[in-house]
XYZ file of N, CA and C in Angstrom:
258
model
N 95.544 86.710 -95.723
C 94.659 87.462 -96.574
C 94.453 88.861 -96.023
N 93.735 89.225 -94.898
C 94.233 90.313 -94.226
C 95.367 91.151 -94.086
N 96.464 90.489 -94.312
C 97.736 91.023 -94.401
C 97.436 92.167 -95.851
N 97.660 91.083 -96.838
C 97.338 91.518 -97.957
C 96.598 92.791 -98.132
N 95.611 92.343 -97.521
C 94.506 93.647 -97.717
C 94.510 94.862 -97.088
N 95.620 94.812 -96.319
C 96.156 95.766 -95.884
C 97.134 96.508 -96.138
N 97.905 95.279 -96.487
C 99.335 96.521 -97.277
C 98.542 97.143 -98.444
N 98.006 96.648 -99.120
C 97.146 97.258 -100.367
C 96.529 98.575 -99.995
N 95.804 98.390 -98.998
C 95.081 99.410 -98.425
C 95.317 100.381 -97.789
N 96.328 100.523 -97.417
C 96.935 101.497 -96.324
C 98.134 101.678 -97.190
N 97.846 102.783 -98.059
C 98.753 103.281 -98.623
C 99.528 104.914 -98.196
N 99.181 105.221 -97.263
C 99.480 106.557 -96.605
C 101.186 105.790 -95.783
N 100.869 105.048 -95.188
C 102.363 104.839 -94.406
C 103.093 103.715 -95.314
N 103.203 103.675 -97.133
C 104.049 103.280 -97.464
C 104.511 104.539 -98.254
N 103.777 105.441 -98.470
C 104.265 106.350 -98.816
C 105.103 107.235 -98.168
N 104.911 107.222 -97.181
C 106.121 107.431 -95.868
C 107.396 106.868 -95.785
N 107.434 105.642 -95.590
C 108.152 104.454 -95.372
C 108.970 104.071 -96.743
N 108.518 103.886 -97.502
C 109.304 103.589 -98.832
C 109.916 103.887 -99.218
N 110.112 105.167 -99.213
C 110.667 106.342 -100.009
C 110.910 106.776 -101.154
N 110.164 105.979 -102.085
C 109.913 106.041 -103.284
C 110.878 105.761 -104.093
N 111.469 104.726 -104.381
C 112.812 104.816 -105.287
C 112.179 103.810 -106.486
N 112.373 104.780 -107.667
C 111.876 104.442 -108.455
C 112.468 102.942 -109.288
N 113.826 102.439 -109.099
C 114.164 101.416 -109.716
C 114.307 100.426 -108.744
N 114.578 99.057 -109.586
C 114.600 98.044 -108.787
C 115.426 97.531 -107.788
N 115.830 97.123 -106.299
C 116.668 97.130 -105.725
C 116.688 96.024 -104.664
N 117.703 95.122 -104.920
C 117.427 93.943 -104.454
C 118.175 94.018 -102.854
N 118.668 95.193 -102.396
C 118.822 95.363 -100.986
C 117.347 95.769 -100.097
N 117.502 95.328 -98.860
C 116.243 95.201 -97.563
C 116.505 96.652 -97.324
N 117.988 97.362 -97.082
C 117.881 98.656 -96.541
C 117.893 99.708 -97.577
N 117.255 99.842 -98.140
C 117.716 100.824 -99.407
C 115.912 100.931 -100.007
N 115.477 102.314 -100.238
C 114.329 102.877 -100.748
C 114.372 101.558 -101.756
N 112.618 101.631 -101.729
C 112.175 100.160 -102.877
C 110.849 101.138 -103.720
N 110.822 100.834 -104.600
C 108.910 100.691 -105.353
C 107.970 100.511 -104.884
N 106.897 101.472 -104.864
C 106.107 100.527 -104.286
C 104.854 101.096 -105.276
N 103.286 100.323 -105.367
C 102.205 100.522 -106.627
C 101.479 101.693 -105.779
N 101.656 101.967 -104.180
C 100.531 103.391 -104.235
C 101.729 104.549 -103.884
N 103.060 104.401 -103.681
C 103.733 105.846 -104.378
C 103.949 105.822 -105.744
N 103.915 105.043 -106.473
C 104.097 105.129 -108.246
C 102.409 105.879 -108.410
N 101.684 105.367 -107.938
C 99.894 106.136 -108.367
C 100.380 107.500 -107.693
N 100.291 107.737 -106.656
C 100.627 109.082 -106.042
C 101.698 110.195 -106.876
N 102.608 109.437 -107.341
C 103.845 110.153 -107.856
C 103.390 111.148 -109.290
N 102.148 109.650 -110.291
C 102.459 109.882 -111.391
C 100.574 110.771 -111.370
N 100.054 110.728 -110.217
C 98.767 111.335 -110.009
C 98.853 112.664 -110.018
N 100.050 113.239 -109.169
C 99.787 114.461 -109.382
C 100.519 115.481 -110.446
N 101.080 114.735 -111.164
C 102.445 115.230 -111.921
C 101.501 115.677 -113.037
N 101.946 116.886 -114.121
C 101.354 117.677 -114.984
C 101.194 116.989 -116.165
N 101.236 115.983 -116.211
C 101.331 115.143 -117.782
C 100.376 114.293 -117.526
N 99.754 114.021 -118.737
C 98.414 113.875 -119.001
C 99.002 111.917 -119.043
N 99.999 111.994 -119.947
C 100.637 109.835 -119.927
C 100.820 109.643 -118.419
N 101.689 110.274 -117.778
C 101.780 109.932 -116.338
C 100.470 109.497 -115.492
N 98.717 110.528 -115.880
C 98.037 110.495 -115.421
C 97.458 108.808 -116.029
N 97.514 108.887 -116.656
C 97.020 107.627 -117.455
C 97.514 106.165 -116.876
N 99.213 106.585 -116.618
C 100.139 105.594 -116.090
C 99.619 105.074 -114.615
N 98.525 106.279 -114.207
C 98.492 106.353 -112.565
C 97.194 105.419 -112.522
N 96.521 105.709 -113.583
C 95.178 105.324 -113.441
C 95.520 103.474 -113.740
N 96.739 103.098 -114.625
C 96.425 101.493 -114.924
C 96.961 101.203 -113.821
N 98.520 101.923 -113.570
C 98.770 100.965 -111.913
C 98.090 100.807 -110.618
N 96.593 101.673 -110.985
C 95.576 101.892 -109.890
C 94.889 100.520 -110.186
N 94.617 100.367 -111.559
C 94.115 98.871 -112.197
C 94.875 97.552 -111.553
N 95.999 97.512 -111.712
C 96.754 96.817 -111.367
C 96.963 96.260 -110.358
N 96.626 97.010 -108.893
C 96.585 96.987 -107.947
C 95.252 95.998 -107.445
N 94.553 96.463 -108.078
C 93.516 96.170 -107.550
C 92.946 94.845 -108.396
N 93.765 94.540 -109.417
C 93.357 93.470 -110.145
C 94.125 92.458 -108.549
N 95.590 92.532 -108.583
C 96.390 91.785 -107.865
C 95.630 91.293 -106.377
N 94.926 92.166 -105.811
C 94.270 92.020 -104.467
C 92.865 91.405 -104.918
N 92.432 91.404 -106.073
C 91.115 90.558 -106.230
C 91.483 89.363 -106.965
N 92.516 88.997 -106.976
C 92.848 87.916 -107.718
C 93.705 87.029 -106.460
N 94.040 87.991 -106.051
C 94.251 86.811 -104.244
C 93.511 86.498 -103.433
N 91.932 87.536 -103.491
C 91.430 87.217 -102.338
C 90.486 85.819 -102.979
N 90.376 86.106 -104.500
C 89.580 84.820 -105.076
C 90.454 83.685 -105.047
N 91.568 83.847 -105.269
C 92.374 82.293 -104.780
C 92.090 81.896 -103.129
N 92.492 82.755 -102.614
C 91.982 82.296 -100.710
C 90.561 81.622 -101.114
N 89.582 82.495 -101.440
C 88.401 81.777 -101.008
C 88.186 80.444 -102.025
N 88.547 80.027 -103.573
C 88.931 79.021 -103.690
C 89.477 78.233 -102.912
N 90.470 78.378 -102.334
C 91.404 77.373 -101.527
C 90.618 76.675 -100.508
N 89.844 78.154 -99.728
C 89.171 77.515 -99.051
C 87.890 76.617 -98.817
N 87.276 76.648 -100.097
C 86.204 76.089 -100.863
C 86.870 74.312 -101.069
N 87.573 74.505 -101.473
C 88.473 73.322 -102.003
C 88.708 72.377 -100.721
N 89.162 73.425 -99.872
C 89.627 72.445 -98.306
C 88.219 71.939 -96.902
N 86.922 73.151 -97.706
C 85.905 72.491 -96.985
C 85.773 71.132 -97.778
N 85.332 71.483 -99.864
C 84.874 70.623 -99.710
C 85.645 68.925 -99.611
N 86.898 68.783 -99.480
C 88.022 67.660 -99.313
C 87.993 67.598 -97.539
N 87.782 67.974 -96.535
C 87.917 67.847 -95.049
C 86.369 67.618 -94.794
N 85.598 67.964 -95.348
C 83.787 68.111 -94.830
C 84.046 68.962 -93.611
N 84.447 69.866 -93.719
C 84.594 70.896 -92.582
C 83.691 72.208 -92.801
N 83.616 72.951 -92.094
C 83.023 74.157 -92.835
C 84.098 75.630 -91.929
């Protein structure tokens, strides 16, 4: 979960690292996509759709990281209450 919340969060060194390649690419060594250089890309660009584009994949993002961290804490709800653990 931490993991998570970190790649999410620390979007300065994927914007570094990534290198922004805008299509899909199923090689490990080769520039990939990523959701905070697509916000960055389409944030500062002069078009008003791009800005728009920036603002849902900002949505998006953040739907994806609150929709994992509520499954973790389900899960873990689930495994206190089946173990009687806390």
């Amino acid at each position: 979960m931490l993991g998570i919340a970190r790649v999410a969060g620390e979007a300065a060194p994927m914007l570094f690292t990534a290198f922004g390649n805008p299509f899909w690419n199923t090689r490990i060594d080769q520039p990939i996509a990523t959701l905070p250089h697509m916000i960055f890309t389409y944030a500062i660009s002069p078009y008003e759709d791009w800005h728009a584009k920036a603002w849902t994949t900002a949505l998006v993002l953040i739907t994806l990281v609150l929709s994992l961290n509520i499954l973790a804490r389900l899960i873990v709800s689930w495994r206190q209450k089946h173990t009687g653990t806390l």
